[in-house]
Amino acid sequence: MPIQMQARSDNRLLCLSLDGLSEQDAAIWIDMIGSGWRNHPKAVPLQLVGLSLIGVLIAKSSLPIGLWLPLYACMIVVCLAVIPLAVRFRRVQLQAGNYRPWRWLLLGWRAVHAVSGGALCALLYGSLTAQWQLPLLITVVVFTYGLTFYAIEDFGLAMVGTAPVVLSMLLALLVHGGQVDHYIAVLLVAAGINGLLAGRAISRRLFEAARMRQRNAVLVQELAREVDEVTRAKALADQANREKSEFFAAASHDLRQPLYSLQLLSDHLRQQLSTLYQIEVADKLGIALTSMRHLFERMFDVARIDAQKVAYQPRHVSVRDLFMSLDHEFALACSAKGLRWSVQATDDWLHADPVLAQRMLRNLLENAVRYTSQGEVRLRARSRGGRIHCQVWDTGMGIASADQAKVFDDYFQVQNAARRAQDGLGLGLGVVRRLLALTNTRITLRSRLGRGSCFDIAFAPGDASQALPVPSAAPTEAAMTATGHECVLVMEDQPHVLEAVVTVLDHSGYMALGGDNAMALVRQAAERDAWPCAVICDYRLGPSYSGLDAIAELRHEFCDEMPAILVTGDLDPSIRAQAEAQGIKVMHKPLDRAQLLIALRELTRAR
């Protein structure tokens, strides 16, 4: 059906109506008619020249005025009358509803002009001498063919404007001429047929080109619409992803609270037990809590990075110090699995954020220990190509070539289709991928099945003139215990968390005073005649009351330089910046007993 419709629209000569045409072809005809009216002013000079030349021929002929004047006047009137119509058309919006009258007007004045002009030329031919008959023929041929090609896009318009003139001249040649005139008539017929065929072929090609332009315009509109829809869909997806990350980043504070108290109480319970069975059960509980804590930490890391709440603060870091902070931790982990552990540090320095660099290496090492059942895990550094390469080697199961591009995807785990909880969520390398993008650092992976893997992170070289302190090895239990019954203020708005912190501190040799506002703690200290050595404060204490405000109040009452630890589950890096500007140590929930006591001991000793 569409093919038949297209063929019919191509073969229409005059196209007085748009009925039966496709929407596309109708739009082409509307554009053609509009083009005919808009281009008419450009043809006026040519028409005036033609009328002037015909006027010269009239003066050279013996044609009575009664014959040529009406026809000549008709041609002039038509030319003059069409000009205001063309001007008016510029203010008209041509469409299917008003197509028919404007089409009739365009064809009508062309037909009237051609009939009157053809009749006048035929009469002139019989009244001119042989000397002026040739100029008349040349004038007719030039202006007829000129009009034909001028209106070739609208073949019907071209035919209406030229056919009456050509037929009139043929009739004049046959009536008034001799053999030469008859020869010219045959030549004119042949030229007319050739022009007709050529014009028709050109017109069809132009119509098909217009149809192609229409089709391309529709495709461009559809493509633009689809691109717009895809852009909007992507924007909505990005917004949903940001909202998800923002929600999870905010919700992580509430998730950390019970985990914080559970970790503290579990560690405290382990210290109070005496029988082997009780200790074994407590150890299993501790292992379960540690596993849960690590799972939550992975999700918290992803939420923090996706919510753009991780600050990147590069410094000049010693490779040896950075590796030393990981040595003790993974020596114990490898020993527990019967693996060999080796560290090959160098005296090089690198320029990186020590916290994020340590996080990336820790995640890679945890991954190596988890998937290595025998052999060794190795952490080493190499200086090559102007970069410092920190490498994690293992002799584990290895990674197939097809899976090496997937291991950094979230939740992807080699050989953990059953989703065993003890093997994690598969977010460790996803966190590494995000931190690599955040720090503009690259990583390479080399691995063979059954032979092991090597993850290589290339850091920028650093300057040894600036040292960076790193956490030391974990102290003994005696080093974490208070010796002089020092007073520590604990401020927390969650009762169960407050009770857990106070319990741990009390049993570690401290005098812990707890409350949810500064003035309550000041009164307790006064009643106990105690002078606090430090304060441990939660960040979120109320809608308009933060831990920073509370610490400022307590420092005003006791000492402007009183050591303070701000404990928070909030992921906003601006909190750390504000706290550090006030000399306050920031620690993120959940903490275990050792982390809390170590930080407290370091602060009180440094005082």
Coordinates of C-alpha atoms in Angstrom, one line a residue:
M1 CA 0.0 0.0 0.0
P2 CA 2.7 2.6 0.8
I3 CA 4.5 1.7 -2.5
Q4 CA 1.3 2.3 -4.5
M5 CA 0.7 5.6 -2.7
Q6 CA 4.3 6.8 -3.4
A7 CA 4.0 5.9 -7.1
R8 CA 0.6 7.7 -7.4
S9 CA 2.1 10.9 -5.8
D10 CA 5.0 10.8 -8.2
N11 CA 2.8 10.5 -11.2
R12 CA 0.4 13.3 -10.3
L13 CA 0.9 16.1 -12.8
L14 CA -1.2 18.9 -11.3
C15 CA -1.9 17.5 -7.8
L16 CA -5.0 19.7 -7.2
S17 CA -5.8 17.8 -4.0
L18 CA -3.8 16.1 -1.2
D19 CA -6.4 13.3 -0.9
G20 CA -5.0 9.8 -0.9
L21 CA -1.4 11.0 -0.3
S22 CA 0.8 9.8 2.6
E23 CA 1.6 12.3 5.2
Q24 CA 5.1 12.5 4.0
D25 CA 4.2 13.1 0.3
A26 CA 1.6 15.6 1.3
A27 CA 4.2 17.5 3.2
I28 CA 6.5 17.5 0.1
W29 CA 3.7 18.9 -2.1
I30 CA 2.9 21.6 0.4
D31 CA 6.6 22.6 0.4
M32 CA 6.7 22.6 -3.4
I33 CA 3.7 24.9 -3.7
G34 CA 5.2 27.2 -1.0
S35 CA 8.5 27.2 -2.8
G36 CA 6.6 28.2 -6.1
W37 CA 5.0 31.2 -4.4
R38 CA 8.1 32.3 -2.5
N39 CA 10.3 32.1 -5.6
H40 CA 7.9 34.1 -7.9
P41 CA 9.6 37.5 -7.0
K42 CA 12.8 36.1 -8.3
A43 CA 11.2 35.4 -11.7
V44 CA 9.7 38.9 -12.1
P45 CA 12.9 40.4 -13.8
L46 CA 12.9 37.5 -16.3
Q47 CA 9.2 38.1 -17.1
L48 CA 9.8 41.8 -17.6
V49 CA 12.6 41.2 -20.0
G50 CA 10.4 38.7 -21.9
L51 CA 7.6 41.2 -22.1
S52 CA 10.0 43.9 -23.3
L53 CA 11.4 41.7 -26.1
I54 CA 7.8 40.7 -27.2
G55 CA 7.1 44.5 -27.3
V56 CA 10.0 45.0 -29.7
L57 CA 8.7 42.2 -31.9
I58 CA 5.2 43.7 -31.8
A59 CA 6.6 47.0 -33.1
K60 CA 8.3 45.2 -36.0
S61 CA 5.2 43.3 -37.0
S62 CA 2.1 44.3 -39.0
L63 CA -0.3 42.8 -36.5
P64 CA -3.4 45.0 -35.9
I65 CA -3.6 46.6 -32.5
G66 CA -7.0 45.0 -31.9
L67 CA -5.3 41.5 -32.0
W68 CA -2.2 42.0 -30.0
L69 CA -3.3 44.6 -27.4
P70 CA -5.7 42.4 -25.4
L71 CA -3.3 39.5 -25.3
Y72 CA -0.3 41.7 -24.4
A73 CA -2.3 43.6 -21.8
C74 CA -3.5 40.2 -20.3
M75 CA 0.1 39.1 -19.8
I76 CA 1.0 42.4 -18.1
V77 CA -2.0 42.4 -15.8
V78 CA -1.3 38.8 -14.8
C79 CA 2.3 39.6 -13.9
L80 CA 1.3 42.7 -11.9
A81 CA -1.6 40.9 -10.2
V82 CA 0.5 38.0 -9.0
I83 CA 3.0 40.2 -7.2
P84 CA 0.6 41.2 -4.3
L85 CA -0.5 37.6 -4.1
A86 CA 3.1 36.5 -3.6
V87 CA 3.6 39.1 -0.9
R88 CA 0.4 38.0 0.9
F89 CA 1.5 34.4 0.7
R90 CA 4.5 35.3 2.9
R91 CA 2.0 35.8 5.8
V92 CA 0.2 32.6 5.2
Q93 CA 0.9 29.3 6.9
L94 CA 0.4 26.8 4.1
Q95 CA -1.1 23.5 5.2
A96 CA -3.4 20.8 4.1
G97 CA -6.5 22.9 4.9
N98 CA -5.6 25.8 2.6
Y99 CA -3.5 23.9 0.1
R100 CA -6.2 23.6 -2.6
P101 CA -6.9 27.4 -3.3
W102 CA -3.3 28.3 -3.4
R103 CA -2.5 25.5 -5.8
W104 CA -5.4 26.6 -8.1
L105 CA -4.1 30.2 -8.0
L106 CA -0.5 29.2 -8.8
L107 CA -1.6 26.9 -11.8
G108 CA -4.3 29.4 -12.9
W109 CA -2.1 32.5 -13.4
R110 CA 0.6 30.4 -15.0
A111 CA -2.0 28.9 -17.5
V112 CA -3.5 32.3 -18.3
H113 CA -0.1 33.8 -18.8
A114 CA 1.0 30.9 -21.0
V115 CA -2.2 30.9 -23.1
S116 CA -2.2 34.6 -23.8
G117 CA 1.6 34.6 -24.5
G118 CA 1.3 31.5 -26.8
A119 CA -1.5 33.1 -28.8
L120 CA 0.3 36.4 -29.1
C121 CA 3.5 34.7 -30.4
A122 CA 1.5 32.6 -32.9
L123 CA -0.2 35.7 -34.3
L124 CA 3.1 37.6 -34.4
Y125 CA 4.8 34.8 -36.3
G126 CA 2.4 35.2 -39.2
S127 CA 2.8 39.1 -39.3
L128 CA 6.6 39.3 -39.1
T129 CA 9.1 39.2 -41.9
A130 CA 11.4 36.2 -42.3
Q131 CA 14.2 38.3 -40.8
W132 CA 12.3 38.7 -37.5
Q133 CA 10.7 35.3 -37.3
L134 CA 13.9 33.7 -36.2
P135 CA 14.4 36.1 -33.2
L136 CA 10.8 35.2 -32.2
L137 CA 11.5 31.5 -32.3
I138 CA 14.7 32.1 -30.3
T139 CA 12.8 34.2 -27.7
V140 CA 10.1 31.5 -27.4
V141 CA 12.6 28.6 -27.0
V142 CA 14.9 30.5 -24.5
F143 CA 12.1 31.7 -22.2
T144 CA 10.1 28.5 -22.5
Y145 CA 13.0 26.3 -21.6
G146 CA 14.0 28.8 -19.0
L147 CA 10.6 28.5 -17.3
T148 CA 10.6 24.7 -17.7
F149 CA 13.9 24.3 -15.7
Y150 CA 13.0 27.1 -13.3
A151 CA 9.9 25.1 -12.3
I152 CA 11.3 21.7 -12.9
E153 CA 10.7 20.6 -9.2
D154 CA 7.0 21.1 -9.9
F155 CA 6.6 19.4 -13.3
G156 CA 2.9 20.1 -13.5
L157 CA 3.6 23.9 -13.1
A158 CA 6.3 23.8 -15.7
M159 CA 4.0 22.0 -18.2
V160 CA 1.1 24.4 -17.6
G161 CA 3.5 27.4 -18.2
T162 CA 5.2 26.0 -21.4
A163 CA 2.8 23.7 -23.2
P164 CA 0.4 26.4 -24.5
V165 CA 3.3 28.4 -25.9
V166 CA 5.0 25.4 -27.6
L167 CA 1.6 24.2 -29.1
S168 CA 0.8 27.7 -30.4
M169 CA 4.1 28.0 -32.1
L170 CA 3.8 24.6 -33.7
L171 CA 0.4 25.6 -35.1
A172 CA 1.8 28.9 -36.4
L173 CA 4.7 27.1 -38.1
L174 CA 2.4 24.6 -39.7
V175 CA -0.1 27.2 -40.9
H176 CA 2.2 30.0 -42.1
G177 CA 5.5 28.4 -42.9
G178 CA 7.1 26.5 -45.8
Q179 CA 9.4 23.6 -45.8
V180 CA 11.9 25.2 -43.6
D181 CA 9.2 26.2 -41.1
H182 CA 8.0 22.6 -41.1
Y183 CA 11.5 21.4 -40.5
I184 CA 11.7 23.8 -37.5
A185 CA 8.3 22.5 -36.3
V186 CA 9.6 18.9 -36.3
L187 CA 12.7 20.0 -34.5
L188 CA 10.6 21.9 -32.0
V189 CA 8.5 18.8 -31.4
A190 CA 11.5 16.6 -30.9
A191 CA 13.1 19.1 -28.6
G192 CA 9.8 19.4 -26.7
I193 CA 9.5 15.6 -26.3
N194 CA 13.2 15.4 -25.2
G195 CA 12.6 18.2 -22.7
L196 CA 9.4 16.6 -21.5
L197 CA 11.2 13.3 -20.8
A198 CA 14.2 14.9 -19.3
G199 CA 12.1 17.2 -17.1
R200 CA 10.0 14.3 -15.9
A201 CA 13.0 12.3 -15.0
I202 CA 14.6 15.2 -13.2
S203 CA 11.3 16.0 -11.4
R204 CA 11.0 12.4 -10.2
R205 CA 14.5 12.4 -8.9
L206 CA 13.9 15.7 -7.1
F207 CA 10.7 14.4 -5.6
E208 CA 12.5 11.3 -4.4
A209 CA 15.2 13.5 -3.0
A210 CA 12.6 15.5 -1.2
R211 CA 11.0 12.3 0.1
M212 CA 14.4 11.2 1.3
R213 CA 14.9 14.6 3.1
Q214 CA 11.5 14.2 4.7
R215 CA 12.4 10.7 5.8
N216 CA 15.8 11.8 7.1
A217 CA 14.1 14.7 9.0
V218 CA 11.7 12.2 10.6
L219 CA 14.6 9.9 11.5
V220 CA 16.5 12.9 12.9
Q221 CA 13.5 13.9 15.0
E222 CA 13.0 10.3 16.2
L223 CA 16.7 10.0 17.0
A224 CA 16.7 13.3 18.9
R225 CA 13.6 12.2 20.8
E226 CA 15.3 8.8 21.6
V227 CA 18.5 10.6 22.7
D228 CA 16.5 12.9 24.8
E229 CA 14.6 10.0 26.4
V230 CA 17.9 8.1 27.0
T231 CA 19.4 11.3 28.5
R232 CA 16.4 11.7 30.8
A233 CA 16.5 8.0 31.7
K234 CA 20.2 8.3 32.5
A235 CA 19.7 11.4 34.5
L236 CA 16.9 9.7 36.5
A237 CA 19.1 6.6 37.0
D238 CA 22.0 8.7 38.1
Q239 CA 19.7 10.6 40.5
A240 CA 18.3 7.4 41.8
N241 CA 21.8 6.0 42.3
R242 CA 22.8 9.2 44.1
E243 CA 19.7 9.1 46.3
K244 CA 20.4 5.4 47.0
S245 CA 24.0 6.3 48.0
E246 CA 22.9 9.3 50.0
F247 CA 20.3 7.2 51.8
F248 CA 22.7 4.4 52.5
A249 CA 25.4 6.8 53.6
A250 CA 22.9 8.4 56.0
A251 CA 21.5 5.1 57.2
S252 CA 24.9 3.7 57.8
H253 CA 25.1 5.9 61.0
D254 CA 22.1 4.1 62.4
L255 CA 23.4 0.7 61.3
R256 CA 26.8 1.4 63.0
Q257 CA 25.3 2.2 66.4
P258 CA 24.1 -1.3 67.5
L259 CA 27.2 -2.8 65.8
Y260 CA 29.4 -0.5 67.8
S261 CA 27.9 -1.5 71.1
L262 CA 27.9 -5.2 70.2
Q263 CA 31.6 -5.1 69.3
L264 CA 32.5 -3.3 72.6
L265 CA 30.4 -5.6 74.8
S266 CA 31.7 -8.7 73.0
D267 CA 35.3 -7.7 73.5
H268 CA 34.5 -6.9 77.1
L269 CA 32.7 -10.2 77.7
R270 CA 35.8 -12.1 76.3
Q271 CA 38.0 -10.4 78.9
Q272 CA 35.7 -11.5 81.8
L273 CA 35.4 -15.2 81.0
S274 CA 37.5 -17.9 82.6
T275 CA 36.4 -21.4 81.5
L276 CA 37.7 -22.8 78.2
Y277 CA 34.1 -23.4 76.9
Q278 CA 33.0 -19.9 77.6
I279 CA 36.1 -18.5 76.0
E280 CA 35.5 -20.7 72.9
V281 CA 31.9 -19.5 72.6
A282 CA 33.0 -15.9 73.1
D283 CA 35.7 -16.3 70.4
K284 CA 33.1 -17.7 68.0
L285 CA 30.8 -14.7 68.8
G286 CA 33.7 -12.4 68.2
I287 CA 34.5 -14.0 64.9
A288 CA 30.9 -13.7 63.8
L289 CA 30.8 -10.0 64.8
T290 CA 34.1 -9.3 63.1
S291 CA 32.7 -10.9 59.9
M292 CA 29.6 -8.9 60.1
R293 CA 31.6 -5.8 60.8
H294 CA 33.8 -6.3 57.8
L295 CA 30.7 -6.9 55.6
F296 CA 29.2 -3.7 56.8
E297 CA 32.4 -1.8 56.4
R298 CA 32.6 -2.9 52.7
M299 CA 29.0 -1.5 52.2
F300 CA 29.8 1.6 54.1
D301 CA 32.9 2.2 52.0
V302 CA 30.9 1.8 48.8
A303 CA 28.2 4.2 50.1
R304 CA 30.8 6.8 51.2
I305 CA 32.6 6.8 47.9
D306 CA 29.5 6.8 45.7
A307 CA 28.1 9.6 47.8
Q308 CA 31.4 11.5 47.2
K309 CA 32.0 11.7 51.0
V310 CA 35.5 10.4 50.9
A311 CA 38.2 13.1 51.0
Y312 CA 41.3 12.5 49.0
Q313 CA 44.3 14.0 50.9
P314 CA 47.6 13.0 49.3
R315 CA 50.8 13.2 51.3
H316 CA 54.4 12.0 51.1
V317 CA 54.3 8.5 52.6
S318 CA 57.2 6.1 53.4
V319 CA 56.7 2.7 51.7
R320 CA 58.3 1.0 54.7
D321 CA 56.0 2.7 57.2
L322 CA 53.0 2.0 55.0
F323 CA 53.9 -1.7 54.8
M324 CA 54.7 -1.9 58.5
S325 CA 51.1 -1.0 59.4
L326 CA 49.9 -4.0 57.4
D327 CA 52.7 -6.5 58.4
H328 CA 51.4 -7.5 61.9
E329 CA 47.8 -7.7 60.8
F330 CA 48.4 -10.1 57.9
A331 CA 51.2 -12.0 59.5
L332 CA 48.6 -13.2 62.0
A333 CA 46.0 -13.9 59.3
C334 CA 48.4 -15.9 57.2
S335 CA 49.6 -17.8 60.2
A336 CA 46.1 -18.8 61.1
K337 CA 45.7 -20.4 57.6
G338 CA 49.1 -22.0 57.5
L339 CA 50.4 -19.6 54.8
R340 CA 53.8 -18.1 54.5
W341 CA 53.9 -14.3 54.8
S342 CA 56.6 -12.0 53.5
V343 CA 57.0 -8.2 53.2
Q344 CA 59.6 -6.7 50.9
A345 CA 59.6 -3.0 51.5
T346 CA 61.9 -0.4 50.0
D347 CA 63.2 2.9 51.2
D348 CA 61.1 4.7 48.5
W349 CA 58.5 7.3 49.1
L350 CA 55.2 7.7 47.3
H351 CA 52.7 10.5 47.0
A352 CA 49.3 9.2 48.0
D353 CA 46.6 9.4 50.6
P354 CA 47.9 7.0 53.3
V355 CA 44.5 6.0 54.5
L356 CA 43.1 5.2 51.0
A357 CA 46.4 3.6 49.9
Q358 CA 46.3 1.4 53.0
R359 CA 42.6 0.6 52.4
M360 CA 43.3 -0.6 48.8
L361 CA 46.3 -2.7 49.9
R362 CA 44.3 -4.2 52.8
N363 CA 41.4 -5.2 50.6
L364 CA 43.8 -6.8 48.1
L365 CA 45.6 -8.6 50.9
E366 CA 42.3 -9.8 52.4
N367 CA 41.3 -11.1 49.0
A368 CA 44.7 -12.9 48.6
V369 CA 44.4 -14.6 52.0
R370 CA 40.8 -15.6 51.5
Y371 CA 41.5 -17.3 48.1
T372 CA 44.9 -18.9 49.0
S373 CA 44.7 -22.3 50.6
Q374 CA 48.5 -23.1 50.5
G375 CA 51.7 -21.4 49.7
E376 CA 52.3 -17.8 50.4
V377 CA 51.0 -14.2 50.3
R378 CA 53.6 -11.5 49.6
L379 CA 53.5 -7.7 49.8
R380 CA 56.4 -6.0 48.0
A381 CA 57.4 -2.7 46.4
R382 CA 59.3 -1.9 43.3
S383 CA 60.5 1.3 41.7
R384 CA 60.0 1.1 37.9
G385 CA 59.3 3.6 35.1
G386 CA 59.2 6.6 37.4
R387 CA 56.4 5.0 39.5
I388 CA 56.3 3.2 42.8
H389 CA 54.7 -0.2 42.3
C390 CA 53.1 -1.8 45.4
Q391 CA 52.3 -5.5 44.6
V392 CA 50.2 -8.1 46.3
W393 CA 51.3 -11.7 45.3
D394 CA 49.6 -15.0 46.2
T395 CA 49.8 -18.6 45.2
G396 CA 46.0 -19.1 45.3
M397 CA 43.6 -20.5 42.8
G398 CA 44.2 -17.8 40.2
I399 CA 41.8 -16.0 37.9
A400 CA 40.8 -17.1 34.4
S401 CA 41.4 -14.6 31.6
A402 CA 37.7 -14.3 31.0
D403 CA 37.1 -13.3 34.6
Q404 CA 39.9 -10.9 35.1
A405 CA 37.9 -8.0 33.8
K406 CA 35.0 -8.8 36.1
V407 CA 36.8 -9.2 39.4
F408 CA 36.5 -5.5 40.1
D409 CA 32.7 -5.6 39.6
D410 CA 30.5 -5.4 42.6
Y411 CA 29.4 -8.7 44.1
F412 CA 31.4 -10.8 41.6
Q413 CA 33.3 -13.6 43.3
V414 CA 35.4 -16.3 41.7
Q415 CA 34.1 -19.8 42.8
N416 CA 31.5 -18.5 45.2
A417 CA 28.3 -19.1 43.3
A418 CA 26.6 -20.3 46.5
R419 CA 27.2 -16.8 48.1
R420 CA 28.8 -18.1 51.3
A421 CA 28.7 -15.4 53.9
Q422 CA 32.2 -16.3 55.1
D423 CA 33.6 -15.4 51.7
G424 CA 32.2 -11.9 51.9
L425 CA 29.9 -10.0 49.6
G426 CA 32.4 -9.5 46.7
L427 CA 32.7 -5.7 47.4
G428 CA 36.4 -5.6 48.4
L429 CA 37.7 -5.2 44.9
G430 CA 34.7 -3.0 44.0
V431 CA 35.9 -0.6 46.8
V432 CA 39.4 -0.8 45.3
R433 CA 38.0 0.1 41.8
R434 CA 36.2 3.1 43.3
L435 CA 39.3 4.3 45.2
L436 CA 41.5 3.9 42.1
A437 CA 39.1 6.2 40.2
L438 CA 39.0 8.7 43.2
T439 CA 42.8 8.8 43.5
N440 CA 43.5 8.7 39.7
T441 CA 45.7 5.6 40.2
R442 CA 46.0 2.6 37.9
I443 CA 46.2 -1.1 38.7
T444 CA 47.3 -4.1 36.7
L445 CA 46.4 -7.8 37.2
R446 CA 48.4 -10.8 36.2
S447 CA 47.1 -14.2 37.0
R448 CA 47.1 -17.9 35.9
L449 CA 44.7 -20.5 37.0
G450 CA 46.2 -22.7 39.7
R451 CA 49.3 -20.6 39.9
G452 CA 48.2 -17.5 41.7
S453 CA 47.8 -13.8 41.1
C454 CA 49.6 -10.4 41.3
F455 CA 47.8 -7.1 41.8
D456 CA 50.1 -4.2 41.0
I457 CA 49.1 -0.6 42.0
A458 CA 51.4 2.2 40.5
F459 CA 51.7 5.2 42.8
A460 CA 53.4 8.5 42.0
P461 CA 56.8 8.9 43.7
G462 CA 57.0 11.0 46.8
D463 CA 59.5 13.2 48.6
A464 CA 61.4 11.9 51.6
S465 CA 61.6 15.3 53.2
Q466 CA 58.2 14.9 54.7
A467 CA 57.4 12.1 57.1
L468 CA 54.0 10.7 57.8
P469 CA 53.3 8.8 61.1
V470 CA 51.5 5.6 60.7
P471 CA 49.7 3.4 63.2
S472 CA 52.1 1.3 65.3
A473 CA 51.7 -2.4 66.1
A474 CA 48.8 -3.3 68.5
P475 CA 49.8 -2.8 72.1
T476 CA 49.4 -5.4 74.9
E477 CA 46.4 -5.6 77.2
A478 CA 48.5 -3.9 79.9
A479 CA 49.3 -1.0 77.7
M480 CA 45.6 -0.5 77.0
T481 CA 44.6 -0.4 80.7
A482 CA 44.6 2.8 82.8
T483 CA 47.0 2.9 85.7
G484 CA 45.7 5.8 87.7
H485 CA 41.9 5.6 87.6
E486 CA 41.8 8.5 85.2
C487 CA 38.4 10.1 84.6
V488 CA 36.9 10.0 81.1
L489 CA 33.7 11.7 80.1
V490 CA 31.5 9.8 77.7
M491 CA 28.7 11.7 75.8
E492 CA 26.2 9.6 73.8
D493 CA 22.5 10.0 73.1
Q494 CA 21.9 6.3 72.6
P495 CA 21.5 4.6 76.0
H496 CA 22.7 1.1 75.0
V497 CA 25.8 2.5 73.3
L498 CA 26.5 4.8 76.2
E499 CA 26.2 1.9 78.6
A500 CA 28.5 -0.3 76.5
V501 CA 31.3 2.4 76.3
V502 CA 31.1 3.1 80.0
T503 CA 31.2 -0.6 80.9
V504 CA 34.3 -1.1 78.8
L505 CA 36.1 1.9 80.2
D506 CA 35.2 1.0 83.8
H507 CA 36.7 -2.5 83.4
S508 CA 39.8 -1.1 81.8
G509 CA 40.8 1.0 84.8
Y510 CA 39.1 4.3 83.9
M511 CA 36.5 6.2 85.8
A512 CA 33.8 6.7 83.1
L513 CA 31.1 9.3 83.5
G514 CA 28.4 9.1 81.0
G515 CA 25.6 11.4 79.8
D516 CA 23.8 12.9 76.8
N517 CA 24.7 16.6 77.4
A518 CA 27.7 18.6 78.7
M519 CA 26.1 20.2 81.8
A520 CA 25.1 16.7 83.1
L521 CA 28.7 15.5 82.8
V522 CA 30.0 18.7 84.5
R523 CA 27.7 18.1 87.5
Q524 CA 28.7 14.4 87.7
A525 CA 32.4 15.3 87.7
A526 CA 31.8 17.9 90.4
E527 CA 29.9 15.4 92.5
R528 CA 32.7 12.8 92.2
D529 CA 35.4 15.5 92.6
A530 CA 37.0 14.3 89.4
W531 CA 39.0 16.1 86.8
P532 CA 38.6 14.5 83.4
C533 CA 41.6 13.6 81.3
A534 CA 39.7 13.1 78.1
V535 CA 36.2 13.1 76.5
I536 CA 34.7 10.6 74.1
C537 CA 31.7 12.1 72.4
D538 CA 29.3 11.0 69.7
Y539 CA 28.8 13.4 66.8
R540 CA 25.0 13.4 66.6
L541 CA 23.5 14.4 69.9
G542 CA 20.4 16.2 68.7
P543 CA 18.7 18.1 65.8
S544 CA 20.8 21.3 66.5
Y545 CA 23.4 20.0 69.0
S546 CA 26.5 18.2 67.7
G547 CA 29.5 16.6 69.4
L548 CA 31.7 19.5 68.4
D549 CA 29.4 21.8 70.3
A550 CA 29.5 19.5 73.3
I551 CA 33.3 19.2 73.3
A552 CA 33.6 23.0 73.1
E553 CA 31.4 23.4 76.2
L554 CA 33.4 20.8 78.1
R555 CA 36.7 22.3 77.2
H556 CA 35.4 25.7 78.3
E557 CA 34.5 24.2 81.7
F558 CA 37.7 22.1 82.3
C559 CA 40.5 22.8 79.9
D560 CA 40.8 24.3 76.4
E561 CA 43.2 21.6 75.3
M562 CA 41.5 18.6 76.9
P563 CA 42.0 15.6 74.6
A564 CA 38.8 14.6 72.8
I565 CA 37.7 11.8 70.6
L566 CA 34.7 12.4 68.2
V567 CA 33.1 9.0 67.4
T568 CA 30.7 9.1 64.5
G569 CA 29.0 6.9 62.0
D570 CA 28.5 9.9 59.6
L571 CA 30.4 9.7 56.4
D572 CA 30.7 13.5 55.7
P573 CA 34.4 14.4 55.3
S574 CA 33.7 17.9 56.4
I575 CA 33.1 16.6 59.9
R576 CA 36.7 15.3 60.0
A577 CA 38.0 18.7 58.7
Q578 CA 36.1 20.7 61.3
A579 CA 37.2 18.3 64.1
E580 CA 40.9 18.3 63.1
A581 CA 40.8 22.1 62.9
Q582 CA 39.9 22.0 66.7
G583 CA 42.4 19.3 67.6
I584 CA 39.8 16.6 68.0
K585 CA 40.5 13.0 66.9
V586 CA 37.8 11.5 64.7
M587 CA 37.0 7.8 64.8
H588 CA 34.3 6.0 62.8
K589 CA 31.9 3.5 64.1
P590 CA 31.9 0.6 64.6
L591 CA 35.0 0.4 66.9
D592 CA 36.2 -2.5 68.8
R593 CA 37.5 -2.4 72.4
A594 CA 41.2 -2.3 71.4
Q595 CA 40.8 0.5 68.9
L596 CA 39.0 2.7 71.4
L597 CA 41.4 2.0 74.3
I598 CA 44.5 2.5 72.1
A599 CA 43.3 5.8 70.8
L600 CA 42.4 6.9 74.3
R601 CA 45.8 5.9 75.7
E602 CA 47.7 7.7 72.9
L603 CA 45.8 10.9 73.6
T604 CA 46.3 10.9 77.3
R605 CA 50.0 10.0 77.0
A606 CA 50.6 12.8 74.5
R607 CA 49.0 15.3 76.8

